[in-house]
Tab-separated table of C-alpha atoms and ligand atoms in Angstrom:
chain	number	residue	atom	x	y	z
A	1	UNK	CA	66.815	144.964	33.479
A	2	UNK	CA	69.536	145.028	30.904
A	3	UNK	CA	72.838	143.684	32.106
A	4	UNK	CA	76.248	143.348	30.550
A	5	UNK	CA	75.554	139.785	29.526
A	6	UNK	CA	72.524	140.679	27.377
A	7	UNK	CA	73.199	141.266	23.733
A	8	UNK	CA	71.384	144.242	22.287
A	9	UNK	CA	71.178	143.964	18.497
A	10	UNK	CA	71.175	146.936	16.127
A	11	UNK	CA	67.771	145.800	14.907
A	12	UNK	CA	65.586	142.867	15.934
A	13	UNK	CA	63.269	141.537	13.241
A	14	UNK	CA	62.201	138.583	15.357
A	15	UNK	CA	60.249	140.710	17.859
A	16	UNK	CA	57.988	142.066	15.117
A	17	UNK	CA	57.451	138.702	13.458
A	18	UNK	CA	56.505	136.853	16.625
A	19	UNK	CA	53.838	139.500	17.350
A	20	UNK	CA	52.295	138.912	13.899
A	21	UNK	CA	52.973	135.205	13.518
A	22	UNK	CA	49.352	134.043	13.285
A	23	UNK	CA	48.346	136.715	10.777
A	24	UNK	CA	51.405	136.014	8.643
A	25	UNK	CA	50.754	132.278	8.746
A	26	UNK	CA	47.183	132.914	7.579
A	27	UNK	CA	48.364	135.167	4.753
A	28	UNK	CA	50.881	132.595	3.545
A	29	UNK	CA	48.256	129.864	3.689
A	30	UNK	CA	45.855	132.027	1.677
A	31	UNK	CA	48.479	132.440	-1.071
A	32	UNK	CA	49.371	128.730	-1.096
A	33	UNK	CA	45.714	127.862	-1.546
A	34	UNK	CA	45.198	130.456	-4.283
A	35	UNK	CA	47.898	128.910	-6.466
A	36	UNK	CA	48.939	132.414	-7.662
A	37	UNK	CA	52.582	133.173	-6.860
A	38	UNK	CA	53.566	136.110	-9.063
A	39	UNK	CA	51.364	139.217	-9.239
A	40	UNK	CA	47.626	138.677	-8.877
A	41	UNK	CA	45.069	140.217	-6.554
A	42	UNK	CA	47.329	140.349	-3.480
A	43	UNK	CA	49.830	142.486	-5.345
A	44	UNK	CA	47.123	144.749	-6.790
A	45	UNK	CA	45.583	145.144	-3.320
A	46	UNK	CA	48.960	145.928	-1.764
A	47	UNK	CA	49.640	148.530	-4.454
A	48	UNK	CA	46.371	150.277	-3.592
A	49	UNK	CA	46.972	150.064	0.138
A	50	UNK	CA	50.527	151.366	-0.109
A	51	UNK	CA	49.452	154.289	-2.319
A	52	UNK	CA	46.792	155.106	0.286
A	53	UNK	CA	49.480	154.981	2.993
A	54	UNK	CA	51.438	157.497	0.923
A	55	UNK	CA	48.374	159.741	0.855
A	56	UNK	CA	47.429	159.040	-2.771
A	57	UNK	CA	48.991	158.596	-6.164
A	58	UNK	CA	49.458	155.278	-7.928
A	59	UNK	CA	51.816	152.477	-6.907
A	60	UNK	CA	53.715	149.872	-8.909
A	61	UNK	CA	55.189	147.076	-6.796
A	62	UNK	CA	58.518	145.713	-8.035
A	63	UNK	CA	61.124	143.130	-7.029
A	64	UNK	CA	63.269	145.354	-4.796
A	65	UNK	CA	64.158	148.952	-3.997
A	66	UNK	CA	67.095	149.049	-6.382
A	67	UNK	CA	64.794	148.154	-9.260
A	68	UNK	CA	62.251	150.729	-8.065
A	69	UNK	CA	64.928	153.366	-8.689
A	70	UNK	CA	66.194	151.798	-11.914
A	71	UNK	CA	62.747	151.303	-13.448
A	72	UNK	CA	61.679	154.842	-12.512
A	73	UNK	CA	64.730	156.234	-14.311
A	74	UNK	CA	63.998	153.978	-17.294
A	75	UNK	CA	60.365	155.124	-17.297
A	76	UNK	CA	61.667	158.703	-17.439
A	77	UNK	CA	63.783	157.627	-20.434
A	78	UNK	CA	67.061	158.346	-18.680
A	79	UNK	CA	69.891	156.649	-20.550
A	80	UNK	CA	73.387	156.932	-22.009
A	81	UNK	CA	74.647	160.513	-22.171
A	82	UNK	CA	72.386	161.650	-19.341
A	83	UNK	CA	73.447	162.674	-15.853
A	84	UNK	CA	71.592	162.041	-12.608
A	85	UNK	CA	72.570	164.018	-9.517
A	86	UNK	CA	72.657	162.191	-6.192
A	87	UNK	CA	74.667	162.130	-2.952
A	88	UNK	CA	77.827	160.157	-2.117
A	89	UNK	CA	76.744	159.055	1.379
A	90	UNK	CA	74.100	156.528	0.414
A	91	UNK	CA	73.793	152.803	-0.082
A	92	UNK	CA	75.369	151.853	-3.410
A	93	UNK	CA	71.967	150.883	-4.850
A	94	UNK	CA	71.195	154.547	-5.527
A	95	UNK	CA	74.217	154.876	-7.826
A	96	UNK	CA	73.840	151.390	-9.324
A	97	UNK	CA	70.323	152.245	-10.476
A	98	UNK	CA	71.732	155.253	-12.341
A	99	UNK	CA	74.669	153.534	-14.046
A	100	UNK	CA	72.499	150.583	-15.075
A	101	UNK	CA	70.460	152.917	-17.297
A	102	UNK	CA	73.712	153.973	-18.982
A	103	UNK	CA	73.543	157.402	-17.341
A	104	UNK	CA	76.297	158.889	-15.221
A	105	UNK	CA	75.947	159.527	-11.481
A	106	UNK	CA	77.002	163.034	-10.459
A	107	UNK	CA	77.521	163.582	-6.764
A	108	UNK	CA	76.754	166.649	-4.671
A	109	UNK	CA	77.708	167.092	-1.018
A	110	UNK	CA	75.216	166.971	1.848
A	111	UNK	CA	74.008	169.258	4.646
A	112	UNK	CA	75.664	168.599	8.022
A	113	UNK	CA	72.268	168.839	9.800
A	114	UNK	CA	70.610	165.886	8.056
A	115	UNK	CA	73.249	164.372	5.756
A	116	UNK	CA	70.709	165.007	3.006
A	117	UNK	CA	71.452	166.646	-0.352
A	118	UNK	CA	72.638	170.268	0.026
A	119	UNK	CA	70.430	172.419	-2.253
A	120	UNK	CA	72.971	175.248	-2.095
A	121	UNK	CA	75.564	173.147	-3.905
A	122	UNK	CA	73.218	171.735	-6.519
A	123	UNK	CA	73.422	174.481	-9.104
A	124	UNK	CA	77.159	174.079	-9.604
A	125	UNK	CA	76.958	170.377	-10.495
A	126	UNK	CA	74.178	170.762	-13.077
A	127	UNK	CA	75.124	170.449	-16.722
A	128	UNK	CA	73.212	170.418	-20.013
A	129	UNK	CA	73.141	166.595	-19.627
A	130	UNK	CA	71.461	166.620	-16.202
A	131	UNK	CA	68.026	164.968	-16.378
A	132	UNK	CA	67.103	163.964	-12.847
A	133	UNK	CA	67.880	165.022	-9.282
A	134	UNK	CA	67.790	162.001	-6.969
A	135	UNK	CA	67.939	162.953	-3.271
A	136	UNK	CA	67.966	160.296	-0.539
A	137	UNK	CA	65.897	160.622	2.648
A	138	UNK	CA	68.751	159.043	4.581
A	139	UNK	CA	68.045	157.379	7.948
A	140	UNK	CA	64.368	158.357	7.508
A	141	UNK	CA	65.070	162.110	7.713
A	142	UNK	CA	63.437	164.026	4.840
A	143	UNK	CA	65.771	166.191	2.755
A	144	UNK	CA	65.290	169.943	2.236
A	145	UNK	CA	63.001	169.142	-0.674
A	146	UNK	CA	61.462	172.598	-1.217
A	147	UNK	CA	64.740	174.183	-2.302
A	148	UNK	CA	65.626	171.124	-4.399
A	149	UNK	CA	62.247	171.234	-6.163
A	150	UNK	CA	62.509	174.964	-6.767
A	151	UNK	CA	65.816	174.551	-8.551
A	152	UNK	CA	64.587	171.478	-10.445
A	153	UNK	CA	61.526	173.386	-11.665
A	154	UNK	CA	63.640	176.332	-12.784
A	155	UNK	CA	65.956	173.983	-14.723
A	156	UNK	CA	63.240	171.678	-16.089
A	157	UNK	CA	64.557	168.631	-14.209
A	158	UNK	CA	62.659	165.761	-12.610
A	159	UNK	CA	63.067	165.013	-8.900
A	160	UNK	CA	62.958	161.303	-7.993
A	161	UNK	CA	63.037	160.486	-4.276
A	162	UNK	CA	65.021	157.581	-2.854
A	163	UNK	CA	62.611	156.888	-0.003
A	164	UNK	CA	63.965	153.399	0.735
A	165	UNK	CA	64.628	154.405	4.364
A	166	UNK	CA	61.713	156.751	4.899
A	167	UNK	CA	58.265	155.129	4.487
A	168	UNK	CA	55.794	157.467	6.167
A	169	UNK	CA	58.117	160.428	6.826
A	170	UNK	CA	56.492	163.743	5.900
A	171	UNK	CA	57.363	167.246	4.728
A	172	UNK	CA	54.744	169.820	5.768
A	173	UNK	CA	52.343	166.910	6.154
A	174	UNK	CA	52.986	165.395	2.706
A	175	UNK	CA	54.459	161.880	2.797
A	176	UNK	CA	57.826	161.349	1.148
A	177	UNK	CA	57.495	159.640	-2.193
A	178	UNK	CA	54.836	162.203	-3.182
A	179	UNK	CA	57.151	165.211	-3.234
A	180	UNK	CA	58.817	164.727	-6.615
A	181	UNK	CA	57.721	163.005	-9.840
A	182	UNK	CA	58.108	159.611	-8.182
A	183	UNK	CA	59.157	158.019	-4.907
A	184	UNK	CA	61.067	154.749	-4.695
A	185	UNK	CA	60.702	152.397	-1.733
A	186	UNK	CA	62.396	149.200	-0.549
A	187	UNK	CA	60.771	146.450	1.497
A	188	UNK	CA	64.032	144.686	2.325
A	189	UNK	CA	63.474	142.975	5.713
A	190	UNK	CA	65.351	145.575	7.779
A	191	UNK	CA	63.548	148.633	6.344
A	192	UNK	CA	60.775	150.396	8.295
A	193	UNK	CA	58.325	148.286	6.268
A	194	UNK	CA	60.095	145.040	5.452
A	195	UNK	CA	58.923	141.763	4.012
A	196	UNK	CA	60.302	138.211	4.255
A	197	UNK	CA	62.626	138.651	1.309
A	198	UNK	CA	63.043	141.367	-1.294
A	199	UNK	CA	60.420	143.835	-2.424
A	200	UNK	CA	60.070	147.416	-3.619
A	201	UNK	CA	57.628	149.959	-4.986
A	202	UNK	CA	57.351	153.132	-7.023
A	203	UNK	CA	54.696	155.690	-6.077
A	204	UNK	CA	53.745	158.583	-8.315
A	205	UNK	CA	50.889	160.938	-9.180
A	206	UNK	CA	51.790	160.355	-12.835
A	207	UNK	CA	49.708	157.375	-13.968
A	208	UNK	CA	51.572	157.213	-17.285
A	209	UNK	CA	54.924	156.871	-15.500
A	210	UNK	CA	53.520	154.090	-13.299
A	211	UNK	CA	52.118	152.345	-16.376
A	212	UNK	CA	55.615	152.419	-17.886
A	213	UNK	CA	57.139	150.999	-14.688
A	214	UNK	CA	54.535	148.217	-14.771
A	215	UNK	CA	55.469	147.426	-18.353
A	216	UNK	CA	59.224	147.537	-17.688
A	217	UNK	CA	59.005	145.341	-14.567
A	218	UNK	CA	57.342	142.671	-16.691
A	219	UNK	CA	59.654	142.253	-19.707
A	220	UNK	CA	58.414	145.401	-21.418
A	221	UNK	CA	54.991	144.052	-22.152
A	222	UNK	CA	51.406	145.042	-21.570
A	223	UNK	CA	49.998	141.941	-23.246
A	224	UNK	CA	51.336	138.445	-22.737
A	225	UNK	CA	53.641	138.065	-25.753
A	226	UNK	CA	53.733	141.569	-27.164
A	227	UNK	CA	56.911	143.410	-26.149
A	228	UNK	CA	57.156	147.135	-26.910
A	229	UNK	CA	60.550	147.605	-25.271
A	230	UNK	CA	63.023	145.412	-23.448
A	231	UNK	CA	62.302	145.456	-19.738
A	232	UNK	CA	63.366	143.241	-16.843
A	233	UNK	CA	61.820	140.630	-14.596
A	234	UNK	CA	61.187	142.527	-11.385
A	235	UNK	CA	57.746	141.664	-10.093
A	236	UNK	CA	56.711	141.484	-6.455
A	237	UNK	CA	56.043	137.909	-5.327
A	238	UNK	CA	52.455	137.269	-4.254
A	239	UNK	CA	53.701	135.856	-0.938
A	240	UNK	CA	55.658	139.032	-0.225
A	241	UNK	CA	52.631	141.190	-1.078
A	242	UNK	CA	50.482	139.152	1.318
A	243	UNK	CA	53.054	139.579	4.122
A	244	UNK	CA	53.340	143.307	3.415
A	245	UNK	CA	49.546	143.620	3.652
A	246	UNK	CA	49.698	142.157	7.160
A	247	UNK	CA	52.427	144.552	8.205
A	248	UNK	CA	51.341	147.800	6.539
A	249	UNK	CA	48.486	148.566	9.000
A	250	UNK	CA	51.107	148.578	11.799
A	251	UNK	CA	53.595	150.853	10.076
A	252	UNK	CA	52.306	154.133	11.539
A	253	UNK	CA	52.497	152.752	15.084
A	254	UNK	CA	55.981	151.365	14.405
A	255	UNK	CA	57.139	154.729	13.080
A	256	UNK	CA	55.701	156.432	16.165
A	257	UNK	CA	57.590	153.962	18.358
A	258	UNK	CA	60.786	154.768	16.424
A	259	UNK	CA	60.203	158.504	16.963
A	260	UNK	CA	59.673	157.990	20.707
A	261	UNK	CA	62.903	156.004	20.931
A	262	UNK	CA	64.833	158.557	18.885
A	263	UNK	CA	63.469	161.270	21.184
A	264	UNK	CA	64.620	159.307	24.248
A	265	UNK	CA	68.133	159.032	22.764
A	266	UNK	CA	68.143	162.737	21.869
A	267	UNK	CA	67.161	163.829	25.363
A	268	UNK	CA	69.560	161.449	27.082
A	269	UNK	CA	72.514	162.511	24.901
A	270	UNK	CA	71.778	166.241	24.957
A	271	UNK	CA	74.529	168.543	26.126
A	272	UNK	CA	77.282	166.008	25.507
A	273	UNK	CA	79.916	168.008	23.584
A	274	UNK	CA	81.557	164.867	22.140
A	275	UNK	CA	78.359	163.876	20.391
A	276	UNK	CA	76.590	165.795	17.632
A	277	UNK	CA	73.041	164.924	16.751
A	278	UNK	CA	71.247	165.278	13.458
A	279	UNK	CA	68.711	168.094	13.221
A	280	UNK	CA	65.681	167.387	11.044
A	281	UNK	CA	64.703	170.135	8.582
A	282	UNK	CA	61.915	172.282	10.178
A	283	UNK	CA	58.476	171.154	9.011
A	284	UNK	CA	59.641	167.587	8.389
A	285	UNK	CA	58.621	164.552	10.409
A	286	UNK	CA	61.349	161.866	10.283
A	287	UNK	CA	60.731	158.139	10.740
A	288	UNK	CA	64.206	157.283	12.096
A	289	UNK	CA	65.089	154.218	10.055
A	290	UNK	CA	68.409	154.453	11.881
A	291	UNK	CA	69.479	156.504	14.884
A	292	UNK	CA	72.809	157.994	13.898
A	293	UNK	CA	75.044	160.291	15.918
A	294	UNK	CA	78.457	161.766	15.177
A	295	UNK	CA	80.924	160.928	17.891
A	296	UNK	CA	84.454	161.828	18.935
A	297	UNK	CA	86.711	158.743	19.152
A	298	UNK	CA	84.043	156.858	17.253
A	299	UNK	CA	85.896	153.570	16.905
A	300	UNK	CA	86.825	153.456	20.612
A	301	UNK	CA	83.191	154.221	21.485
A	302	UNK	CA	82.067	151.345	19.260
A	303	UNK	CA	84.488	148.990	20.995
A	304	UNK	CA	83.339	150.118	24.456
A	305	UNK	CA	79.683	149.626	23.504
A	306	UNK	CA	80.501	146.197	22.067
A	307	UNK	CA	82.023	145.303	25.459
A	308	UNK	CA	78.688	146.239	26.996
A	309	UNK	CA	76.940	143.883	24.561
A	310	UNK	CA	75.566	146.734	22.469
A	311	UNK	CA	75.715	146.239	18.697
A	312	UNK	CA	76.306	149.332	16.546
A	313	UNK	CA	76.712	150.011	12.835
A	314	UNK	CA	78.221	152.532	10.432
A	315	UNK	CA	75.972	153.682	7.617
A	316	UNK	CA	78.075	154.058	5.544
A	317	UNK	CA	81.805	153.726	6.201
A	318	UNK	CA	83.091	154.625	2.700
A	319	UNK	CA	81.326	157.311	0.617
A	320	UNK	CA	80.507	156.161	-2.911
A	321	UNK	CA	82.939	158.538	-4.638
A	322	UNK	CA	85.805	156.852	-2.759
A	323	UNK	CA	84.662	153.299	-3.533
A	324	UNK	CA	86.977	151.334	-5.811
A	325	UNK	CA	84.132	150.708	-8.246
A	326	UNK	CA	83.638	154.455	-8.840
A	327	UNK	CA	87.320	155.386	-9.125
A	328	UNK	CA	86.712	156.005	-12.827
A	329	UNK	CA	84.435	158.944	-11.943
A	330	UNK	CA	87.665	160.691	-10.949
A	331	UNK	CA	86.907	161.932	-7.427
A	332	UNK	CA	89.530	161.812	-4.676
A	333	UNK	CA	89.508	162.536	-0.960
A	334	UNK	CA	88.335	166.093	-0.278
A	335	UNK	CA	85.788	166.173	-3.109
A	336	UNK	CA	82.805	166.049	-0.717
A	337	UNK	CA	84.045	167.221	2.702
A	338	UNK	CA	80.772	166.935	4.649
A	339	UNK	CA	80.090	163.378	3.502
A	340	UNK	CA	83.720	162.394	4.121
A	341	UNK	CA	83.857	163.929	7.609
A	342	UNK	CA	80.584	162.195	8.443
A	343	UNK	CA	81.936	158.793	7.432
A	344	UNK	CA	84.708	159.172	10.034
A	345	UNK	CA	82.363	160.062	12.906
A	346	UNK	CA	78.982	158.399	12.375
A	347	UNK	CA	77.721	155.537	14.487
A	348	UNK	CA	74.255	153.944	14.373
A	349	UNK	CA	72.823	152.972	17.766
A	350	UNK	CA	70.276	150.160	18.246
A	351	UNK	CA	66.811	151.247	17.118
A	352	UNK	CA	63.689	149.275	16.306
A	353	UNK	CA	60.064	149.769	17.365
A	354	UNK	CA	60.176	147.066	20.042
A	355	UNK	CA	63.385	148.097	21.818
A	356	UNK	CA	62.372	149.077	25.379
A	357	UNK	CA	62.737	152.785	26.179
A	358	UNK	CA	64.697	151.845	29.288
A	359	UNK	CA	67.204	150.001	27.104
A	360	UNK	CA	67.571	153.112	24.943
A	361	UNK	CA	68.240	155.201	28.058
A	362	UNK	CA	70.747	152.638	29.316
A	363	UNK	CA	72.600	152.676	25.979
A	364	UNK	CA	72.719	156.498	26.134
A	365	UNK	CA	74.080	156.188	29.679
A	366	UNK	CA	76.825	153.876	28.430
A	367	UNK	CA	77.731	156.444	25.746
A	368	UNK	CA	77.969	159.152	28.428
A	369	UNK	CA	79.988	156.820	30.651
A	370	UNK	CA	82.468	156.263	27.816
A	371	UNK	CA	83.191	160.002	27.782
A	372	UNK	CA	83.303	160.149	31.573
A	373	UNK	CA	80.086	162.184	31.640
A	374	UNK	CA	77.709	159.747	33.284
B	401	LIG	C1	67.855	149.655	0.864
B	401	LIG	C2	68.151	150.819	0.014
B	401	LIG	C3	68.040	150.774	-1.383
B	401	LIG	C4	67.839	149.512	-2.157
B	401	LIG	O1	66.767	148.738	-1.784
B	401	LIG	P1	66.823	147.138	-2.010
B	401	LIG	O2	65.416	146.730	-1.738
B	401	LIG	O3	67.787	146.582	-1.040
B	401	LIG	O4	67.212	146.893	-3.425
B	401	LIG	C5	68.233	151.942	-2.095
B	401	LIG	N1	68.533	153.088	-1.482
B	401	LIG	C6	68.685	153.176	-0.146
B	401	LIG	C7	69.020	154.501	0.475
B	401	LIG	C8	68.514	152.042	0.647
B	401	LIG	O5	68.675	152.137	1.973
């Protein structure tokens, strides 16, 4: 049983690795013996397997999730003078990928139910310079993509999905990453599918777009020393591809385990007026990268949980429009009320596929106890 002296981490990567240690050792050995360390058959095989996981399309593996976003925008020829619409309550990588192309990030506020892009506020931020709408499936909860796509189609804009937190989540049965022109994934160790370092991928039904990403990830070349454009060096290491191939067959079961644990939290915290839960868009199947609630007296709750040995997180404490680096975009407090209110109240509770359900229920009990509602 869990006691006060046990430390419960926010995520535990070790549990997953020890279960797969032999297979991972074999995969690493295979790569060492092959003598191929960048690209090669492992990467090509992973690209096929990950596209199949996403229910089809074509996949280009890249160095990390940030580059997946950046190279997709480059492949769409987004650049200086263009605007890309995204949300302020995301990891900074989403905005960095936009500014690195020379384009300007334009923020739109989010829906309180999911903290995903609010389609009803989209129209008013569009301008003649808008090229791409870039929603984020935050915490593994799919955004209200149908309304976003409808507007994008009417305005002739591309939708690119930031699916870095949502591998395997679906909307009406279609996996995220296949809902817009391209989906961008991260395989950073803590993601739902994580490797032993950095990794990322772009998935798309548009083979020409993927071909462009493949060229851009490799110094803008198709042939060894013939460069059509200037690209970057952002290839997936062979070792990382081999590790990802060991893990990918387990991803569905891990996502199911996450859903079961999220469900246990939801049931155990139901009816607690000090806590608001997220409500997935009907027809969507989340994969709960993080389990986030909004809580009264959030900071005191965090401290009380820390006293119980329970680690928590805040994803993310400062919305991008209020970050020092984006001061030049000219937004102040009050610009995006839903995202700003969320930042004050959100708390991420421990969630990973291997956390015992009884530990989840005990954590929920400690939350109730904090409010005197045990
Ligand atoms: C992790 C993450 C990224 C960036 O992925 P990296 O692999 O770390 O570069 C982008 N967007 C979101 C929402 C993320 O969570």
